[in-house]
């Protein structure tokens, strides 16, 4: 397996992992809902959904955007970890956003050299 495929797979794992985590946690696992469900899921999924097509197509610019977006979810994960009831959700956000960051960063670097 070449390096680009490895980093793109890590990017997809982080992206789809974040999307799945947000849906599963907010629909079934969250014990306390602070804002309306449709608003929280919509606001958290929209930036990730906008990245899916470009990540799958292998567009370098989309990978750069994914790096920036992953930082927002990393900050959200740090914030959520401080709440004892949602600590597991926060750690999962940190793991998936780190996967998204590392994969997108390295894939963008490789794709940028090819262009």
mmCIF file of N, CA and C in Angstrom:
data_model
loop_
_atom_site.group_PDB
_atom_site.id
_atom_site.type_symbol
_atom_site.label_atom_id
_atom_site.label_comp_id
_atom_site.label_asym_id
_atom_site.label_seq_id
_atom_site.Cartn_x
_atom_site.Cartn_y
_atom_site.Cartn_z
ATOM 1 N N UNK A 1 0.853 -1.176 0.000
ATOM 2 C CA UNK A 1 0.000 0.000 0.000
ATOM 3 C C UNK A 1 0.901 1.242 0.000
ATOM 4 N N UNK A 2 0.619 2.163 -0.887
ATOM 5 C CA UNK A 2 1.450 3.361 -0.933
ATOM 6 C C UNK A 2 1.079 4.328 0.192
ATOM 7 N N UNK A 3 1.940 5.298 0.406
ATOM 8 C CA UNK A 3 1.761 6.227 1.525
ATOM 9 C C UNK A 3 0.506 7.081 1.375
ATOM 10 N N UNK A 4 0.213 7.514 0.173
ATOM 11 C CA UNK A 4 -0.967 8.355 -0.033
ATOM 12 C C UNK A 4 -2.239 7.602 0.345
ATOM 13 N N UNK A 5 -2.343 6.359 -0.040
ATOM 14 C CA UNK A 5 -3.535 5.567 0.298
ATOM 15 C C UNK A 5 -3.661 5.401 1.804
ATOM 16 N N UNK A 6 -2.550 5.211 2.481
ATOM 17 C CA UNK A 6 -2.561 5.078 3.935
ATOM 18 C C UNK A 6 -3.093 6.351 4.600
ATOM 19 N N UNK A 7 -2.602 7.494 4.188
ATOM 20 C CA UNK A 7 -3.029 8.766 4.796
ATOM 21 C C UNK A 7 -4.466 9.108 4.414
ATOM 22 N N UNK A 8 -4.858 8.790 3.192
ATOM 23 C CA UNK A 8 -6.246 9.048 2.793
ATOM 24 C C UNK A 8 -7.209 8.151 3.555
ATOM 25 N N UNK A 9 -6.820 6.903 3.808
ATOM 26 C CA UNK A 9 -7.659 6.009 4.608
ATOM 27 C C UNK A 9 -7.778 6.505 6.037
ATOM 28 N N UNK A 10 -6.690 7.031 6.599
ATOM 29 C CA UNK A 10 -6.747 7.602 7.940
ATOM 30 C C UNK A 10 -7.658 8.830 7.961
ATOM 31 N N UNK A 11 -7.588 9.631 6.907
ATOM 32 C CA UNK A 11 -8.466 10.797 6.801
ATOM 33 C C UNK A 11 -9.926 10.373 6.750
ATOM 34 N N UNK A 12 -10.237 9.393 5.929
ATOM 35 C CA UNK A 12 -11.612 8.901 5.835
ATOM 36 C C UNK A 12 -12.085 8.280 7.141
ATOM 37 N N UNK A 13 -11.195 7.564 7.824
ATOM 38 C CA UNK A 13 -11.563 6.990 9.107
ATOM 39 C C UNK A 13 -11.905 8.093 10.111
ATOM 40 N N UNK A 14 -11.114 9.142 10.149
ATOM 41 C CA UNK A 14 -11.393 10.248 11.052
ATOM 42 C C UNK A 14 -12.668 10.984 10.688
ATOM 43 N N UNK A 15 -12.862 11.228 9.403
ATOM 44 C CA UNK A 15 -14.038 11.967 8.942
ATOM 45 C C UNK A 15 -15.326 11.180 9.182
ATOM 46 N N UNK A 16 -15.358 9.954 8.709
ATOM 47 C CA UNK A 16 -16.563 9.139 8.888
ATOM 48 C C UNK A 16 -16.764 8.749 10.346
ATOM 49 N N UNK A 17 -15.667 8.587 11.085
ATOM 50 C CA UNK A 17 -15.767 8.301 12.514
ATOM 51 C C UNK A 17 -16.395 9.455 13.272
ATOM 52 N N UNK A 18 -15.983 10.679 12.943
ATOM 53 C CA UNK A 18 -16.587 11.852 13.576
ATOM 54 C C UNK A 18 -18.069 11.955 13.243
ATOM 55 N N UNK A 19 -18.406 11.737 11.984
ATOM 56 C CA UNK A 19 -19.804 11.841 11.582
ATOM 57 C C UNK A 19 -20.656 10.787 12.290
ATOM 58 N N UNK A 20 -20.174 9.559 12.306
ATOM 59 C CA UNK A 20 -20.915 8.498 12.986
ATOM 60 C C UNK A 20 -21.020 8.723 14.482
ATOM 61 N N UNK A 21 -19.939 9.167 15.089
ATOM 62 C CA UNK A 21 -19.934 9.434 16.524
ATOM 63 C C UNK A 21 -20.941 10.511 16.892
ATOM 64 N N UNK A 22 -20.988 11.581 16.135
ATOM 65 C CA UNK A 22 -21.909 12.676 16.426
ATOM 66 C C UNK A 22 -23.356 12.196 16.350
ATOM 67 N N UNK A 23 -23.672 11.432 15.322
ATOM 68 C CA UNK A 23 -25.045 10.937 15.169
ATOM 69 C C UNK A 23 -25.398 9.957 16.287
ATOM 70 N N UNK A 24 -24.543 8.972 16.510
ATOM 71 C CA UNK A 24 -24.840 7.940 17.511
ATOM 72 C C UNK A 24 -24.917 8.538 18.908
ATOM 73 N N UNK A 25 -23.959 9.386 19.248
ATOM 74 C CA UNK A 25 -23.959 9.951 20.598
ATOM 75 C C UNK A 25 -25.202 10.808 20.837
ATOM 76 N N UNK A 26 -25.515 11.676 19.902
ATOM 77 C CA UNK A 26 -26.625 12.604 20.123
ATOM 78 C C UNK A 26 -27.991 11.945 20.013
ATOM 79 N N UNK A 27 -28.122 10.901 19.211
ATOM 80 C CA UNK A 27 -29.418 10.245 19.082
ATOM 81 C C UNK A 27 -29.687 9.228 20.179
ATOM 82 N N UNK A 28 -28.654 8.473 20.599
ATOM 83 C CA UNK A 28 -28.913 7.364 21.509
ATOM 84 C C UNK A 28 -28.166 7.420 22.834
ATOM 85 N N UNK A 29 -26.987 7.979 22.880
ATOM 86 C CA UNK A 29 -26.163 7.835 24.068
ATOM 87 C C UNK A 29 -26.134 9.054 24.991
ATOM 88 N N UNK A 30 -26.495 10.214 24.507
ATOM 89 C CA UNK A 30 -26.419 11.423 25.331
ATOM 90 C C UNK A 30 -27.492 11.384 26.415
ATOM 91 N N UNK A 31 -27.051 11.568 27.651
ATOM 92 C CA UNK A 31 -28.007 11.550 28.761
ATOM 93 C C UNK A 31 -28.688 12.907 28.930
ATOM 94 N N UNK A 32 -27.963 13.973 28.617
ATOM 95 C CA UNK A 32 -28.500 15.327 28.767
ATOM 96 C C UNK A 32 -28.354 16.047 27.430
ATOM 97 N N UNK A 33 -29.430 16.635 26.946
ATOM 98 C CA UNK A 33 -29.396 17.381 25.691
ATOM 99 C C UNK A 33 -29.588 18.857 26.026
ATOM 100 N N UNK A 34 -28.554 19.677 25.793
ATOM 101 C CA UNK A 34 -28.587 21.092 26.157
ATOM 102 C C UNK A 34 -29.253 21.965 25.092
ATOM 103 N N UNK A 35 -29.180 21.573 23.864
ATOM 104 C CA UNK A 35 -29.802 22.313 22.758
ATOM 105 C C UNK A 35 -30.699 21.352 21.987
ATOM 106 N N UNK A 36 -31.583 21.868 21.138
ATOM 107 C CA UNK A 36 -32.427 20.960 20.346
ATOM 108 C C UNK A 36 -31.578 19.982 19.521
ATOM 109 N N UNK A 37 -32.042 18.776 19.444
ATOM 110 C CA UNK A 37 -31.297 17.697 18.789
ATOM 111 C C UNK A 37 -30.991 18.017 17.329
ATOM 112 N N UNK A 38 -31.963 18.491 16.590
ATOM 113 C CA UNK A 38 -31.768 18.781 15.170
ATOM 114 C C UNK A 38 -30.732 19.879 14.972
ATOM 115 N N UNK A 39 -30.678 20.832 15.885
ATOM 116 C CA UNK A 39 -29.719 21.928 15.761
ATOM 117 C C UNK A 39 -28.299 21.442 16.026
ATOM 118 N N UNK A 40 -28.136 20.663 17.078
ATOM 119 C CA UNK A 40 -26.799 20.185 17.414
ATOM 120 C C UNK A 40 -26.237 19.268 16.334
ATOM 121 N N UNK A 41 -27.041 18.334 15.881
ATOM 122 C CA UNK A 41 -26.565 17.421 14.840
ATOM 123 C C UNK A 41 -26.317 18.177 13.539
ATOM 124 N N UNK A 42 -27.201 19.083 13.190
ATOM 125 C CA UNK A 42 -27.022 19.852 11.958
ATOM 126 C C UNK A 42 -25.772 20.709 11.963
ATOM 127 N N UNK A 43 -25.541 21.416 13.051
ATOM 128 C CA UNK A 43 -24.381 22.304 13.140
ATOM 129 C C UNK A 43 -23.078 21.503 13.171
ATOM 130 N N UNK A 44 -23.076 20.365 13.847
ATOM 131 C CA UNK A 44 -21.856 19.575 13.940
ATOM 132 C C UNK A 44 -21.569 18.764 12.679
ATOM 133 N N UNK A 45 -22.600 18.363 11.945
ATOM 134 C CA UNK A 45 -22.380 17.542 10.750
ATOM 135 C C UNK A 45 -22.136 18.350 9.479
ATOM 136 N N UNK A 46 -22.637 19.575 9.406
ATOM 137 C CA UNK A 46 -22.527 20.342 8.170
ATOM 138 C C UNK A 46 -21.086 20.525 7.691
ATOM 139 N N UNK A 47 -20.141 20.987 8.537
ATOM 140 C CA UNK A 47 -18.765 21.144 8.029
ATOM 141 C C UNK A 47 -18.146 19.831 7.565
ATOM 142 N N UNK A 48 -18.472 18.742 8.236
ATOM 143 C CA UNK A 48 -17.920 17.447 7.844
ATOM 144 C C UNK A 48 -18.542 16.956 6.541
ATOM 145 N N UNK A 49 -19.841 17.163 6.390
ATOM 146 C CA UNK A 49 -20.530 16.719 5.173
ATOM 147 C C UNK A 49 -20.009 17.458 3.942
ATOM 148 N N UNK A 50 -19.619 18.712 4.111
ATOM 149 C CA UNK A 50 -19.088 19.478 2.983
ATOM 150 C C UNK A 50 -17.728 18.954 2.517
ATOM 151 N N UNK A 51 -17.035 18.239 3.375
ATOM 152 C CA UNK A 51 -15.707 17.725 3.036
ATOM 153 C C UNK A 51 -15.728 16.365 2.347
ATOM 154 N N UNK A 52 -16.793 15.619 2.494
ATOM 155 C CA UNK A 52 -16.817 14.219 2.065
ATOM 156 C C UNK A 52 -16.480 14.054 0.588
ATOM 157 N N UNK A 53 -17.108 14.808 -0.274
ATOM 158 C CA UNK A 53 -16.909 14.641 -1.715
ATOM 159 C C UNK A 53 -15.462 14.916 -2.130
ATOM 160 N N UNK A 54 -14.885 15.987 -1.621
ATOM 161 C CA UNK A 54 -13.511 16.326 -1.978
ATOM 162 C C UNK A 54 -12.486 15.356 -1.414
ATOM 163 N N UNK A 55 -12.744 14.852 -0.216
ATOM 164 C CA UNK A 55 -11.826 13.870 0.374
ATOM 165 C C UNK A 55 -11.844 12.583 -0.438
ATOM 166 N N UNK A 56 -13.026 12.126 -0.804
ATOM 167 C CA UNK A 56 -13.124 10.896 -1.595
ATOM 168 C C UNK A 56 -12.491 11.080 -2.974
ATOM 169 N N UNK A 57 -12.643 12.277 -3.561
ATOM 170 C CA UNK A 57 -12.069 12.540 -4.878
ATOM 171 C C UNK A 57 -10.560 12.776 -4.825
ATOM 172 N N UNK A 58 -10.013 13.034 -3.642
ATOM 173 C CA UNK A 58 -8.577 13.250 -3.507
ATOM 174 C C UNK A 58 -8.128 14.651 -3.879
ATOM 175 N N UNK A 59 -8.950 15.646 -3.618
ATOM 176 C CA UNK A 59 -8.619 17.032 -3.914
ATOM 177 C C UNK A 59 -7.734 17.579 -2.790
ATOM 178 N N UNK A 60 -6.577 18.101 -3.142
ATOM 179 C CA UNK A 60 -5.616 18.577 -2.144
ATOM 180 C C UNK A 60 -6.191 19.721 -1.316
ATOM 181 N N UNK A 61 -6.896 20.637 -1.944
ATOM 182 C CA UNK A 61 -7.449 21.791 -1.233
ATOM 183 C C UNK A 61 -8.477 21.354 -0.179
ATOM 184 N N UNK A 62 -9.253 20.347 -0.466
ATOM 185 C CA UNK A 62 -10.223 19.837 0.502
ATOM 186 C C UNK A 62 -9.515 19.223 1.700
ATOM 187 N N UNK A 63 -8.382 18.601 1.471
ATOM 188 C CA UNK A 63 -7.613 18.046 2.582
ATOM 189 C C UNK A 63 -7.091 19.163 3.487
ATOM 190 N N UNK A 64 -6.717 20.282 2.903
ATOM 191 C CA UNK A 64 -6.281 21.429 3.708
ATOM 192 C C UNK A 64 -7.449 21.957 4.538
ATOM 193 N N UNK A 65 -8.619 22.054 3.945
ATOM 194 C CA UNK A 65 -9.804 22.472 4.704
ATOM 195 C C UNK A 65 -10.108 21.493 5.826
ATOM 196 N N UNK A 66 -9.908 20.211 5.565
ATOM 197 C CA UNK A 66 -10.158 19.190 6.585
ATOM 198 C C UNK A 66 -9.224 19.369 7.780
ATOM 199 N N UNK A 67 -7.996 19.776 7.524
ATOM 200 C CA UNK A 67 -7.058 20.049 8.623
ATOM 201 C C UNK A 67 -7.616 21.166 9.501
ATOM 202 N N UNK A 68 -8.100 22.217 8.884
ATOM 203 C CA UNK A 68 -8.638 23.348 9.649
ATOM 204 C C UNK A 68 -9.901 22.965 10.408
ATOM 205 N N UNK A 69 -10.777 22.211 9.776
ATOM 206 C CA UNK A 69 -12.023 21.791 10.419
ATOM 207 C C UNK A 69 -11.735 20.850 11.587
ATOM 208 N N UNK A 70 -10.736 19.990 11.424
ATOM 209 C CA UNK A 70 -10.418 19.039 12.495
ATOM 210 C C UNK A 70 -10.005 19.755 13.780
ATOM 211 N N UNK A 71 -9.418 20.913 13.652
ATOM 212 C CA UNK A 71 -9.019 21.668 14.846
ATOM 213 C C UNK A 71 -10.235 22.121 15.649
ATOM 214 N N UNK A 72 -11.321 22.435 14.965
ATOM 215 C CA UNK A 72 -12.550 22.823 15.668
ATOM 216 C C UNK A 72 -13.104 21.653 16.484
ATOM 217 N N UNK A 73 -13.091 20.465 15.907
ATOM 218 C CA UNK A 73 -13.595 19.295 16.621
ATOM 219 C C UNK A 73 -12.643 18.874 17.737
ATOM 220 N N UNK A 74 -11.354 19.142 17.580
ATOM 221 C CA UNK A 74 -10.405 18.879 18.649
ATOM 222 C C UNK A 74 -10.690 19.800 19.840
ATOM 223 N N UNK A 75 -10.945 21.078 19.555
ATOM 224 C CA UNK A 75 -11.291 22.013 20.635
ATOM 225 C C UNK A 75 -12.601 21.613 21.304
ATOM 226 N N UNK A 76 -13.577 21.178 20.511
ATOM 227 C CA UNK A 76 -14.842 20.703 21.075
ATOM 228 C C UNK A 76 -14.608 19.491 21.968
ATOM 229 N N UNK A 77 -13.738 18.600 21.544
ATOM 230 C CA UNK A 77 -13.420 17.425 22.345
ATOM 231 C C UNK A 77 -12.795 17.797 23.677
ATOM 232 N N UNK A 78 -11.892 18.762 23.681
ATOM 233 C CA UNK A 78 -11.283 19.220 24.932
ATOM 234 C C UNK A 78 -12.348 19.811 25.847
ATOM 235 N N UNK A 79 -13.267 20.564 25.276
ATOM 236 C CA UNK A 79 -14.321 21.191 26.072
ATOM 237 C C UNK A 79 -15.260 20.130 26.664
ATOM 238 N N UNK A 80 -15.612 19.136 25.862
ATOM 239 C CA UNK A 80 -16.557 18.103 26.304
ATOM 240 C C UNK A 80 -15.916 17.178 27.347
ATOM 241 N N UNK A 81 -14.606 16.948 27.256
ATOM 242 C CA UNK A 81 -13.924 16.081 28.221
ATOM 243 C C UNK A 81 -14.079 16.613 29.641
ATOM 244 N N UNK A 82 -14.247 17.902 29.797
ATOM 245 C CA UNK A 82 -14.363 18.495 31.127
ATOM 246 C C UNK A 82 -15.680 18.156 31.817
ATOM 247 N N UNK A 83 -16.683 17.717 31.065
ATOM 248 C CA UNK A 83 -17.967 17.318 31.640
ATOM 249 C C UNK A 83 -17.916 15.830 31.966
ATOM 250 N N UNK A 84 -18.042 15.461 33.248
ATOM 251 C CA UNK A 84 -17.916 14.037 33.617
ATOM 252 C C UNK A 84 -18.927 13.118 32.934
ATOM 253 N N UNK A 85 -20.128 13.610 32.615
ATOM 254 C CA UNK A 85 -21.141 12.767 31.977
ATOM 255 C C UNK A 85 -20.818 12.484 30.510
ATOM 256 N N UNK A 86 -20.046 13.339 29.880
ATOM 257 C CA UNK A 86 -19.756 13.185 28.453
ATOM 258 C C UNK A 86 -18.274 12.984 28.181
ATOM 259 N N UNK A 87 -17.537 12.538 29.166
ATOM 260 C CA UNK A 87 -16.089 12.377 29.026
ATOM 261 C C UNK A 87 -15.722 11.391 27.921
ATOM 262 N N UNK A 88 -16.447 10.301 27.801
ATOM 263 C CA UNK A 88 -16.161 9.298 26.759
ATOM 264 C C UNK A 88 -16.351 9.908 25.372
ATOM 265 N N UNK A 89 -17.410 10.689 25.214
ATOM 266 C CA UNK A 89 -17.675 11.384 23.949
ATOM 267 C C UNK A 89 -16.533 12.328 23.625
ATOM 268 N N UNK A 90 -16.046 13.043 24.622
ATOM 269 C CA UNK A 90 -14.941 13.975 24.404
ATOM 270 C C UNK A 90 -13.670 13.273 23.962
ATOM 271 N N UNK A 91 -13.345 12.155 24.614
ATOM 272 C CA UNK A 91 -12.148 11.410 24.214
ATOM 273 C C UNK A 91 -12.290 10.844 22.801
ATOM 274 N N UNK A 92 -13.477 10.377 22.453
ATOM 275 C CA UNK A 92 -13.698 9.868 21.098
ATOM 276 C C UNK A 92 -13.562 10.994 20.069
ATOM 277 N N UNK A 93 -14.071 12.178 20.396
ATOM 278 C CA UNK A 93 -13.891 13.334 19.507
ATOM 279 C C UNK A 93 -12.412 13.651 19.326
ATOM 280 N N UNK A 94 -11.654 13.574 20.395
ATOM 281 C CA UNK A 94 -10.219 13.848 20.307
ATOM 282 C C UNK A 94 -9.511 12.830 19.414
ATOM 283 N N UNK A 95 -9.863 11.569 19.550
ATOM 284 C CA UNK A 95 -9.212 10.525 18.751
ATOM 285 C C UNK A 95 -9.546 10.690 17.270
ATOM 286 N N UNK A 96 -10.826 10.837 16.950
ATOM 287 C CA UNK A 96 -11.214 10.941 15.540
ATOM 288 C C UNK A 96 -10.731 12.243 14.901
ATOM 289 N N UNK A 97 -10.747 13.347 15.644
ATOM 290 C CA UNK A 97 -10.264 14.603 15.070
ATOM 291 C C UNK A 97 -8.750 14.564 14.864
ATOM 292 N N UNK A 98 -8.032 13.847 15.729
ATOM 293 C CA UNK A 98 -6.588 13.689 15.532
ATOM 294 C C UNK A 98 -6.306 12.837 14.297
ATOM 295 N N UNK A 99 -7.089 11.789 14.091
ATOM 296 C CA UNK A 99 -6.947 10.975 12.874
ATOM 297 C C UNK A 99 -7.218 11.816 11.635
ATOM 298 N N UNK A 100 -8.266 12.612 11.682
ATOM 299 C CA UNK A 100 -8.600 13.484 10.553
ATOM 300 C C UNK A 100 -7.479 14.482 10.292
ATOM 301 N N UNK A 101 -6.950 15.077 11.339
ATOM 302 C CA UNK A 101 -5.881 16.061 11.190
ATOM 303 C C UNK A 101 -4.633 15.435 10.574
ATOM 304 N N UNK A 102 -4.162 14.346 11.181
ATOM 305 C CA UNK A 102 -2.917 13.732 10.707
ATOM 306 C C UNK A 102 -3.057 13.210 9.282
ATOM 307 N N UNK A 103 -4.151 12.526 8.999
ATOM 308 C CA UNK A 103 -4.344 11.984 7.666
ATOM 309 C C UNK A 103 -4.481 13.060 6.606
ATOM 310 N N UNK A 104 -5.278 14.075 6.902
ATOM 311 C CA UNK A 104 -5.490 15.152 5.921
ATOM 312 C C UNK A 104 -4.217 15.969 5.718
ATOM 313 N N UNK A 105 -3.471 16.200 6.783
ATOM 314 C CA UNK A 105 -2.230 16.973 6.673
ATOM 315 C C UNK A 105 -1.234 16.261 5.762
ATOM 316 N N UNK A 106 -1.007 14.988 6.024
ATOM 317 C CA UNK A 106 -0.029 14.246 5.233
ATOM 318 C C UNK A 106 -0.512 14.011 3.806
ATOM 319 N N UNK A 107 -1.807 13.755 3.628
ATOM 320 C CA UNK A 107 -2.334 13.578 2.268
ATOM 321 C C UNK A 107 -2.232 14.875 1.482
ATOM 322 N N UNK A 108 -2.518 16.006 2.109
ATOM 323 C CA UNK A 108 -2.403 17.300 1.430
ATOM 324 C C UNK A 108 -0.951 17.567 1.046
ATOM 325 N N UNK A 109 -0.046 17.185 1.921
ATOM 326 C CA UNK A 109 1.377 17.379 1.641
ATOM 327 C C UNK A 109 1.810 16.561 0.418
ATOM 328 N N UNK A 110 1.387 15.309 0.365
ATOM 329 C CA UNK A 110 1.748 14.441 -0.766
ATOM 330 C C UNK A 110 1.057 14.902 -2.038
ATOM 331 N N UNK A 111 -0.234 15.228 -1.948
ATOM 332 C CA UNK A 111 -0.969 15.681 -3.136
ATOM 333 C C UNK A 111 -0.431 17.021 -3.639
ATOM 334 N N UNK A 112 0.000 17.878 -2.734
ATOM 335 C CA UNK A 112 0.557 19.174 -3.136
ATOM 336 C C UNK A 112 1.860 19.031 -3.895
ATOM 337 N N UNK A 113 2.660 18.057 -3.543
ATOM 338 C CA UNK A 113 3.917 17.826 -4.269
ATOM 339 C C UNK A 113 3.690 17.294 -5.674
ATOM 340 N N UNK A 114 2.590 16.560 -5.836
ATOM 341 C CA UNK A 114 2.277 15.986 -7.153
ATOM 342 C C UNK A 114 1.739 17.032 -8.114
ATOM 343 N N UNK A 115 1.138 18.087 -7.584
ATOM 344 C CA UNK A 115 0.512 19.099 -8.456
ATOM 345 C C UNK A 115 1.518 20.032 -9.083
#
